[in-house]
Coordinates of C-alpha atoms and ligand atoms in Angstrom, one line a residue:
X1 CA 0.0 0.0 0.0
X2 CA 1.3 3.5 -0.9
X3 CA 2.2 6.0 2.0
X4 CA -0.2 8.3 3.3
X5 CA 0.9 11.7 3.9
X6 CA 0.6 12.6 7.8
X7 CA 1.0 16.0 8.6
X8 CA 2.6 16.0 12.0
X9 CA 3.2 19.1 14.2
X10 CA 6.6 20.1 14.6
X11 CA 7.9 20.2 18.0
X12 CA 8.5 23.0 19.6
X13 CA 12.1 23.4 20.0
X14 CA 12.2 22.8 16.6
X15 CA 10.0 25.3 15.3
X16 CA 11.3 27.7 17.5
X17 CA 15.0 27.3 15.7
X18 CA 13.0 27.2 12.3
X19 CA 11.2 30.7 12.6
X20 CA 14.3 32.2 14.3
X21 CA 16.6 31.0 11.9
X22 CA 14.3 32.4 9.0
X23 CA 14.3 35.9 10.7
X24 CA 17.7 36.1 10.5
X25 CA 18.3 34.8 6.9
X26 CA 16.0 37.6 5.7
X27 CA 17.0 40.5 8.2
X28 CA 20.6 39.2 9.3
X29 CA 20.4 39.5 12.8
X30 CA 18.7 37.8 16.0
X31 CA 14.9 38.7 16.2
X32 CA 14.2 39.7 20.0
X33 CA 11.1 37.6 20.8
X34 CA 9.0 35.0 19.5
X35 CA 5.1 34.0 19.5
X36 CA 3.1 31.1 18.2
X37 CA -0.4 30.7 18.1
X38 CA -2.8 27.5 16.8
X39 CA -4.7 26.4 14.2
X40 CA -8.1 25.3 15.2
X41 CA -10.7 22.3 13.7
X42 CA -14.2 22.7 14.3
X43 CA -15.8 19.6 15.8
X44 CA -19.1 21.1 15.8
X45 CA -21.4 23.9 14.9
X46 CA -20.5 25.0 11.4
X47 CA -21.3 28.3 9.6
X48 CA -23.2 29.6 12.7
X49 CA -20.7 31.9 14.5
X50 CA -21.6 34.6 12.5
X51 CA -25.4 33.3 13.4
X52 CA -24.7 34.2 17.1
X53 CA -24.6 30.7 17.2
X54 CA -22.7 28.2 19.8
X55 CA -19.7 26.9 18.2
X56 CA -17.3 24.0 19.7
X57 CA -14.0 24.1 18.0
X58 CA -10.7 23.0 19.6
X59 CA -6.8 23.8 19.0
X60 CA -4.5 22.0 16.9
X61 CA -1.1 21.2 17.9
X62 CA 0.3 23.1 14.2
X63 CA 0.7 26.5 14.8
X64 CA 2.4 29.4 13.0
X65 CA 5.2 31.3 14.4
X66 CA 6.3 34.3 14.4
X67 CA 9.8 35.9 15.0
X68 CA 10.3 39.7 15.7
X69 CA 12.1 42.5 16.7
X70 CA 11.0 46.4 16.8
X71 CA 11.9 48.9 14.4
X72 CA 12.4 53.0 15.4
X73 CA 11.4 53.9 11.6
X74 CA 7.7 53.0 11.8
X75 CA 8.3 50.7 8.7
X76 CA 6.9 47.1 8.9
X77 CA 9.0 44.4 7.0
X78 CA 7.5 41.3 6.8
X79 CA 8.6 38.1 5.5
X80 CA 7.0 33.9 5.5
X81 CA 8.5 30.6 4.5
X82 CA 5.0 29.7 3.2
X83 CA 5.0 32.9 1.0
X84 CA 7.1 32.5 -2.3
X85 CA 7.1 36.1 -2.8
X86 CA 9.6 38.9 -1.9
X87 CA 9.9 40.6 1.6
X88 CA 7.3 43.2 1.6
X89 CA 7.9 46.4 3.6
X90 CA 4.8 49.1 4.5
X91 CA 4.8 52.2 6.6
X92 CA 2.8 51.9 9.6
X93 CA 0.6 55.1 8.9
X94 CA 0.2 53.3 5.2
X95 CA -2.3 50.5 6.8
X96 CA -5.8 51.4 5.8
X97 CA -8.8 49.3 4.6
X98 CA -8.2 48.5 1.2
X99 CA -4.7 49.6 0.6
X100 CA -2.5 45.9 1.3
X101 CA -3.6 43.6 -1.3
X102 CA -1.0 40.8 -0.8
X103 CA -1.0 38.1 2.6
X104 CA 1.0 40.7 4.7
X105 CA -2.7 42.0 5.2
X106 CA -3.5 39.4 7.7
X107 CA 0.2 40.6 9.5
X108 CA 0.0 44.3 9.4
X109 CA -4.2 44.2 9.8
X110 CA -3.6 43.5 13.4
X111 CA -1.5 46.6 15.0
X112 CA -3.6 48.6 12.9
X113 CA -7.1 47.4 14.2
X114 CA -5.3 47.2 17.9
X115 CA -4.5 51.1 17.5
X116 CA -8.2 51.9 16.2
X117 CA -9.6 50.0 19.2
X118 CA -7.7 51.4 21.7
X119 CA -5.3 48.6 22.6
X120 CA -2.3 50.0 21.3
X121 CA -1.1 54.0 21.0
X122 CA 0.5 53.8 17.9
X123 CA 1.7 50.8 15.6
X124 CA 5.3 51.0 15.8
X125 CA 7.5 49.9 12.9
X126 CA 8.5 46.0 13.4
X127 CA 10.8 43.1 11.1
X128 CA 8.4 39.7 11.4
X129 CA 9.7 36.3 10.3
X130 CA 6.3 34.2 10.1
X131 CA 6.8 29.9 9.8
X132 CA 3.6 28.1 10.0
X133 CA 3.1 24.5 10.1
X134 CA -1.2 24.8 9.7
X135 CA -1.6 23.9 6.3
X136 CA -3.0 27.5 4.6
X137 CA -6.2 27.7 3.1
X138 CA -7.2 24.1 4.3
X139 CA -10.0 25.0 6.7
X140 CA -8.0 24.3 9.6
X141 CA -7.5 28.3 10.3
X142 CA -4.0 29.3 9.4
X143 CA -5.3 32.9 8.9
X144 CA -6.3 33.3 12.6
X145 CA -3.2 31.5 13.6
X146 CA -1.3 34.0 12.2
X147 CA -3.0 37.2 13.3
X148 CA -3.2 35.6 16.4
X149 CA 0.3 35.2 17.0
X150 CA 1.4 38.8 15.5
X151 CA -1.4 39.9 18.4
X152 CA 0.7 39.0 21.0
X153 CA 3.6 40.2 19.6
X154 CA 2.6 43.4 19.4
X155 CA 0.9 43.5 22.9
X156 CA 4.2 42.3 24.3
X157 CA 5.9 45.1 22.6
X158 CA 3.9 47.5 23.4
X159 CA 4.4 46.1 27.4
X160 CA 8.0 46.0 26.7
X161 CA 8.5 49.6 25.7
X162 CA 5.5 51.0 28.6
X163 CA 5.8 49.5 31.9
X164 CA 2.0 50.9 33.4
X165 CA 0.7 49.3 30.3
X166 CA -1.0 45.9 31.2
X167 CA -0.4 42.6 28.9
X168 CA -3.3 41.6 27.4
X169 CA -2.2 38.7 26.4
X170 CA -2.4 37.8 30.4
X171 CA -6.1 37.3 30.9
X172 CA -9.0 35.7 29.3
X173 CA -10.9 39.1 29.4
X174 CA -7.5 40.9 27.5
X175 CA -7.5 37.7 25.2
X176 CA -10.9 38.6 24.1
X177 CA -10.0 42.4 23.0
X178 CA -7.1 40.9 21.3
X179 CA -9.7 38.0 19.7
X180 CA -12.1 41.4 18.3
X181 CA -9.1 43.4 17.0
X182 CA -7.8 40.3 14.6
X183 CA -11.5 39.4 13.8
X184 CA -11.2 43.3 12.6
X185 CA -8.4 43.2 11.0
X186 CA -9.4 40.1 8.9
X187 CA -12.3 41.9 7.9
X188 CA -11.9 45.1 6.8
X189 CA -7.6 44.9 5.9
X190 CA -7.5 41.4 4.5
X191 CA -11.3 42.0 3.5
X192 CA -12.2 38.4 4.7
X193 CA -15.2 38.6 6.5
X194 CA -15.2 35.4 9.1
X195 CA -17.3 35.3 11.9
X196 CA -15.0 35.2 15.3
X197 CA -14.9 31.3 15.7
X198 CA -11.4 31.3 14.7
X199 CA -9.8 34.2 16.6
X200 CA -11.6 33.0 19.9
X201 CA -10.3 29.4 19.8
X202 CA -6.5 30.3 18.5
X203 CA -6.0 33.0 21.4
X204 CA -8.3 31.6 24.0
X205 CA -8.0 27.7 24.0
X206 CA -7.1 25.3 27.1
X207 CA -5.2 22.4 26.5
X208 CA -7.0 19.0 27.0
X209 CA -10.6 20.5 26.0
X210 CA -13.0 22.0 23.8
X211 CA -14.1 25.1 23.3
X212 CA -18.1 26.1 23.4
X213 CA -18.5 30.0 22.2
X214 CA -21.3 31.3 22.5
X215 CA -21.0 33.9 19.6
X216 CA -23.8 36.4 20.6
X217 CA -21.0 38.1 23.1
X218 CA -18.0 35.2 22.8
X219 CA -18.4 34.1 26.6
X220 CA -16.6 30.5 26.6
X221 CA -17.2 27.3 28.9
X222 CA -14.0 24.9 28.2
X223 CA -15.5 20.9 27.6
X224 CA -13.1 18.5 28.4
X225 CA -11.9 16.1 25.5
X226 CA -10.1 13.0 26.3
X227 CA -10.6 10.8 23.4
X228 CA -7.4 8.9 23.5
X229 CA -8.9 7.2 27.2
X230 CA -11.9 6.4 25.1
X231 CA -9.8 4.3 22.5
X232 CA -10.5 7.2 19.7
X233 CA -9.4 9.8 17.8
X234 CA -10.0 12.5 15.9
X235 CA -8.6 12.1 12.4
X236 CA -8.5 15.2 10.2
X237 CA -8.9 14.8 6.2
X238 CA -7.5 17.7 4.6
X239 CA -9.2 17.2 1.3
X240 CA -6.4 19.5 -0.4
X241 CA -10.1 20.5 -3.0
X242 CA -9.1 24.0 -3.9
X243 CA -10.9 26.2 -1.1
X244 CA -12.7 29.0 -3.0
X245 CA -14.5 31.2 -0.2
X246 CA -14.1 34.4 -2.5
X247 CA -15.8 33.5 -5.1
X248 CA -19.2 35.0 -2.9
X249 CA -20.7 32.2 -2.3
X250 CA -19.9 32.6 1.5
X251 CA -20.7 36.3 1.1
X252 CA -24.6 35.2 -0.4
X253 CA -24.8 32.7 2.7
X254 CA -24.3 35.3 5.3
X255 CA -26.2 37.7 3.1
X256 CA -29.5 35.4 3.5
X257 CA -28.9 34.9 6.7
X258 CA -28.4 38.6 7.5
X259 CA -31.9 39.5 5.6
X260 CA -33.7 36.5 7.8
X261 CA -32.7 38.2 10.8
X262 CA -33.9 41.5 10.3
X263 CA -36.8 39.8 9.3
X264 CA -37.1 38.3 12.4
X265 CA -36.4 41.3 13.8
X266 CA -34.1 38.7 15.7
X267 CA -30.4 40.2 15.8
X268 CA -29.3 36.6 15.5
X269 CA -31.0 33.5 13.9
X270 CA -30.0 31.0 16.4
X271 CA -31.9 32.8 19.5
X272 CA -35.2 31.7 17.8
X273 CA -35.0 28.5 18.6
X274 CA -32.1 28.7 21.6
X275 CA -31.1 30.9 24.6
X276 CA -27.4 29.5 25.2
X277 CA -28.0 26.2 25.9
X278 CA -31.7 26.2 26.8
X279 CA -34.3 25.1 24.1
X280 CA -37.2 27.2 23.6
X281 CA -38.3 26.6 19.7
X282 CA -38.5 24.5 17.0
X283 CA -37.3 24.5 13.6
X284 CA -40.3 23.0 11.5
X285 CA -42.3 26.3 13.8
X286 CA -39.2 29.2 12.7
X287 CA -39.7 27.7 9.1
X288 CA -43.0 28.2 9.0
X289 CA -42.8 31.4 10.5
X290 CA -40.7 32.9 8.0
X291 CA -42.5 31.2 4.9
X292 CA -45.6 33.7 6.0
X293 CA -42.9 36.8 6.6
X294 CA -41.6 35.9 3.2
X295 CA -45.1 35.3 1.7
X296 CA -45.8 38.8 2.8
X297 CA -43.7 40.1 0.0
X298 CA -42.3 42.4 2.5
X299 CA -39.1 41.9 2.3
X300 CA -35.9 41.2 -0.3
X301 CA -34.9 38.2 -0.2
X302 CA -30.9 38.2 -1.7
X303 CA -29.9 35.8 -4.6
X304 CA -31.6 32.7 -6.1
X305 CA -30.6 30.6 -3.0
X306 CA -33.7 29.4 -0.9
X307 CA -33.1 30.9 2.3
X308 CA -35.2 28.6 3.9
X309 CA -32.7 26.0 3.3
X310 CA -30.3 28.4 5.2
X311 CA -32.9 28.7 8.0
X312 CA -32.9 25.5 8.7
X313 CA -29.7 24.4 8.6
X314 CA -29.0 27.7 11.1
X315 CA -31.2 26.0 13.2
X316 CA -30.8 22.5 13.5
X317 CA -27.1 22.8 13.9
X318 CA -27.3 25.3 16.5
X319 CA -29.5 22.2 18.3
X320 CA -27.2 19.8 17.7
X321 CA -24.5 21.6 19.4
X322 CA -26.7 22.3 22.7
X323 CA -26.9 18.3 22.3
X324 CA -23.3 17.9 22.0
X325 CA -22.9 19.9 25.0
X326 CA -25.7 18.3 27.1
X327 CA -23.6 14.9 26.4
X328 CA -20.9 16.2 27.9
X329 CA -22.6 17.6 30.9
X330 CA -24.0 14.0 31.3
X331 CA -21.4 13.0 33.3
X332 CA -18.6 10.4 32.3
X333 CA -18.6 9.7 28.6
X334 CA -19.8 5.9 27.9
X335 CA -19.3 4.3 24.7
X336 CA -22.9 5.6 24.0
X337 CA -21.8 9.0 24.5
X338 CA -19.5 8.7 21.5
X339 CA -22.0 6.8 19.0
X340 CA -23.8 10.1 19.6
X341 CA -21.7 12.3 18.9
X342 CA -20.7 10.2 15.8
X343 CA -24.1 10.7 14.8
X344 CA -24.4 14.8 15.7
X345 CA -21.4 15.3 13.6
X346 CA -22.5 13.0 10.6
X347 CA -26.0 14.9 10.5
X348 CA -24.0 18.7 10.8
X349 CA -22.4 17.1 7.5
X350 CA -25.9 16.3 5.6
X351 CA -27.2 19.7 7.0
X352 CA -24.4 21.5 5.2
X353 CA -24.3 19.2 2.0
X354 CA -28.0 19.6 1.5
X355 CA -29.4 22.6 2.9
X356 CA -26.1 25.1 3.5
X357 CA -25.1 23.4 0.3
X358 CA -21.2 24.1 1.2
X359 CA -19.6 20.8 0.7
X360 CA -17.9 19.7 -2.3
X361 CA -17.2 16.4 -4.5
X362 CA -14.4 15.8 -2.3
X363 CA -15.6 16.2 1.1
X364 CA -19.2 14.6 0.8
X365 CA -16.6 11.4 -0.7
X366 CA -14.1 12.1 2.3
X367 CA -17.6 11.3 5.0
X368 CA -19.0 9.1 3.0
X369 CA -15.6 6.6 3.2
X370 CA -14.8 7.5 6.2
X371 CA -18.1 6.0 7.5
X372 CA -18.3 2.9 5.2
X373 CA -14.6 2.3 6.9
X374 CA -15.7 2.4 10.4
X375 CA -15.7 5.9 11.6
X376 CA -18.3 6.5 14.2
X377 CA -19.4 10.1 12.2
X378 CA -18.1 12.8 10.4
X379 CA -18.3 15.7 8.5
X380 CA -16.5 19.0 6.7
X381 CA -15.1 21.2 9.0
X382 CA -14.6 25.0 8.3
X383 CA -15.9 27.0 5.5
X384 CA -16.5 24.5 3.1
X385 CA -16.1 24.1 -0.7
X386 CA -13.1 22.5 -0.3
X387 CA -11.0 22.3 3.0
X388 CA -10.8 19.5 5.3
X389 CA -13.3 17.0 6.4
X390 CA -13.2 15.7 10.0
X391 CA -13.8 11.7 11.6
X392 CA -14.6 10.5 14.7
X393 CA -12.6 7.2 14.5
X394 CA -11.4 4.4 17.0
X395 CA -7.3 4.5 17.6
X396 CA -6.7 1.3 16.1
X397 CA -8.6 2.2 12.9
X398 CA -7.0 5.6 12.0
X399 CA -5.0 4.5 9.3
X400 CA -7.2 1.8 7.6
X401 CA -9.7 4.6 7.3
X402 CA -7.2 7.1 6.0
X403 CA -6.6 4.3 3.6
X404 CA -10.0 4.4 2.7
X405 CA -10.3 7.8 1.7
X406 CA -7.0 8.0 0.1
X407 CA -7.4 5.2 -2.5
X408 CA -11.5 6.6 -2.7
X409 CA -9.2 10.0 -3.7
X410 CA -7.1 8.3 -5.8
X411 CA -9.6 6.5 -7.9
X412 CA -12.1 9.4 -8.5
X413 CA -8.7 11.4 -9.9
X414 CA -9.0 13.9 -6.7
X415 CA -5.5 15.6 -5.2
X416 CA -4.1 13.0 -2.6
X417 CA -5.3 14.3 0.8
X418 CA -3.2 14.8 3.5
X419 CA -4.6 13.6 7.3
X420 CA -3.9 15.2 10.7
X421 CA -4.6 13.8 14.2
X422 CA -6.6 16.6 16.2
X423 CA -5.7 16.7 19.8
X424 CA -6.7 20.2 21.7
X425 CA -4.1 21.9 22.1
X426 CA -2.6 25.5 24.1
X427 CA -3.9 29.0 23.1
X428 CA -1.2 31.3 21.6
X429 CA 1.4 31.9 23.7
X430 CA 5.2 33.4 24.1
X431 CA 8.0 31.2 23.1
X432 CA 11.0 30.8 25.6
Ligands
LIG1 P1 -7.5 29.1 6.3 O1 -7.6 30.1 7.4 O2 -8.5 28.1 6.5 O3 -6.1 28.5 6.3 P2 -7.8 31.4 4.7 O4 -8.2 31.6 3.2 O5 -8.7 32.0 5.7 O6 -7.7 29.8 4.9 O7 -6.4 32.0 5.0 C1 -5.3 31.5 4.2 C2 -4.5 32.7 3.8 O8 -3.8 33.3 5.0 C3 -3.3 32.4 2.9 O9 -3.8 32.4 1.5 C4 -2.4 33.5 3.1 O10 -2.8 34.7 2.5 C5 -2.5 33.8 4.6 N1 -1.6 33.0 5.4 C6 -1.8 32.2 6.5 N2 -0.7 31.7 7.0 C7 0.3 32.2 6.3 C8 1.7 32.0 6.3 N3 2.3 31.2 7.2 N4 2.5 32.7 5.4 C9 1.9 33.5 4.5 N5 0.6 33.7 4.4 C10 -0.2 33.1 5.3
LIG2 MG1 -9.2 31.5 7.6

């Protein structure tokens, strides 16, 4: 049998040296301090942060680094070992919505929207080495990974150079501001618009659990997640399907779900059938009530898309994450436990395959194998339309079911896919 390709997490020594020795080939001399920060997989609740749903995502042990030192000139020089192109320099007061149209965007974004939130007085100039080990553009985060870690580089700095001023980076609460000023700066400087889901999990993870966020205000409960006691794990597919958020059809998802909620009058979908984790609706009754708003002709509905469709994927995932977390509160997991949470996460998949419509060949073929090969559930993971597909498997049957999916890949002429084991993992963090 061929090899599979496992993308294993560097260790951290190793990365350290990697990221420091990069900074120095490009700038010749030693950076002063080094960050890292995670990439995340989402076990459950999909396309619903932006929803003011309750997300569960956890930390991966890949995480990008970055290596920096400050500069007096207020010029940012900014260089990446994923990033074939040249070292790209910009002058702080140059940062603006609009005006960085390369990757340094999700770099440069951050001191820029820490400065217009009131986190930092001024973005001072700064050489950054970045080396990531998330694969980029796979679903699994690498743009929050990034800003996240240039966050606390710049909140250390700013500590560095002003004694009185208080590290963020040192509580959950500062973690948070830091969490809303990358989620800015992905929006409106590398003109992504993401929810929050990412940002949250990369700077305020806890090793050895998940995350729930409640996206309405981002308050977090941690869940612990032991799967290797159980006998499982969590095998990642990365589908390696080309990834095309920015081709709008994310932008006409949020914009149907943006147009149901002011027709609701609700500021976000999921709190019609959910308050946190207490039930207080029903689907079938929010569809029906927004087939008569709708009916009314009185408001525009965006696109060709049936919002409905949207609705109701909104919905039901947002209930099958209150039942993910009520199967944790239950106490001790039991072998039952997991067979329903196999099942939570193979139904999230059909929600978004035929009512979110986000999948792709590659993923709905990723699930489908995984489960003919023994994994308990499954189901993308991220934005969709290409990306990375995730399994609840037992240990023992990781690699017959990467197998699977790998000669399933091969056969249908699809890009190999690569596979990661998930473990949660440590929110971003200083390197020593
Ligand atoms: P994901 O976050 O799922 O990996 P995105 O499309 O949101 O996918 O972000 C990927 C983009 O982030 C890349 O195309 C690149 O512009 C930027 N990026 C992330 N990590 C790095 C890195 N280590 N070096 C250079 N650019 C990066
Ligand atoms: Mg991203």
């Amino acid at each position: 049998m061929t090899e599979l390709v496992w993308k294993t997490a560097q260790e951290t020594g190793a990365h350290v040296a990697r990221v420091r020795q990069a900074f120095i080939d490009e700038f010749g001399y030693e950076p002063a301090r080094v960050f890292s920060a995670p990439g995340r997989v989402n076990l459950i609740g999909e396309h619903i942060d932006y929803n003011g749903g309750i997300v569960m995502p956890l930390a991966l042990p890949h995480r990008t680094f970055v290596a920096i030192s400050p500069r007096t000139d207020g010029v940012l020089r900014v260089t990446s070992t994923q990033d074939g192109s040249e070292t790209t320099g910009i002058a702080a007061d140059a940062i603006a919505p609009g005006a960085v149209d390369s990757w340094i965007a999700y770099v440069v974004g951050v001191p820029w929207a820490m400065r217009e939130l009131g986190l930092l007085d001024e973005v001072t100039g700064a050489d950054i080495a970045v080396d990531s080990d998330v694969p980029l553009g796979a679903g699994l985060s690498s743009s929050a990974a990034l800003e996240c870690s240039v966050a606390l580089a710049f909140d250390a700095l700013a500590s560095g150079n002003d004694s009185s001023r208080q590290l963020l980076a040192a509580t959950d609460e500062g973690r948070k501001k830091l969490a809303t000023a990358c989620i800015k700066a992905e929006n409106e400087i590398a003109g992504a618009n993401t929810g929050g889901m990412d940002q949250s999990i990369s700077l305020r993870a806890s090793q050895g659990s998940v995350l729930t966020i409640d996206c309405r205000d981002f308050a977090t409960t941690k869940v612990p997640l032991d799967l290797a006691a159980a006998g499982l794990s969590l095998l990642v597919i990365d589908t390696r399907a080309p990834h095309q958020l920015n081709d709008g059809q994310y932008a006409k998802r949020r914009a149907g779900c943006d147009a149901m909620a002011d027709a609701f009058g609700e500021k976000f979908l999921s709190s019609l059938v959910t308050d946190g984790t207490e039930v207080k609706g029903d689907v079938d009754d929010a569809v029906a009530r927004w087939r008569e708003i709708a009916s009314a002709g009185e408001v525009e509905v965006p696109g060709e898309y049936t919002v409905e469709a949207l609705l109701r994927h909104v919905l039901s995932e947002q209930l099958r994450v209150v039942e993910t977390i009520k199967l944790f509160e239950a106490g001790e997991p039991t072998a039952g436990t997991w067979s329903k949470l196999g099942e939570l996460l193979t139904a999230s998949h059909a929600s978004l395959r035929d009512d979110y419509q986000v999948t792709c060949p590659e993923l709905d073929v990723a699930v489908d194998v995984a489960l003919e090969a023994g994994a308990l559930g499954a189901r993308m993971t991220g934005g969709g339309f290409g990306g990375s597909a995730v399994a609840l498997v037992r240990a023992g049957e990781q690699d017959a079911v990467a197998h699977a999916v790998r000669e399933a890949f091969a056969s249908r002429g699809f890009n190999e896919p690569h596979f990661l084991s998930a473990t949660p993992e440590e929110s971003a963090r200083e390197e020593f």
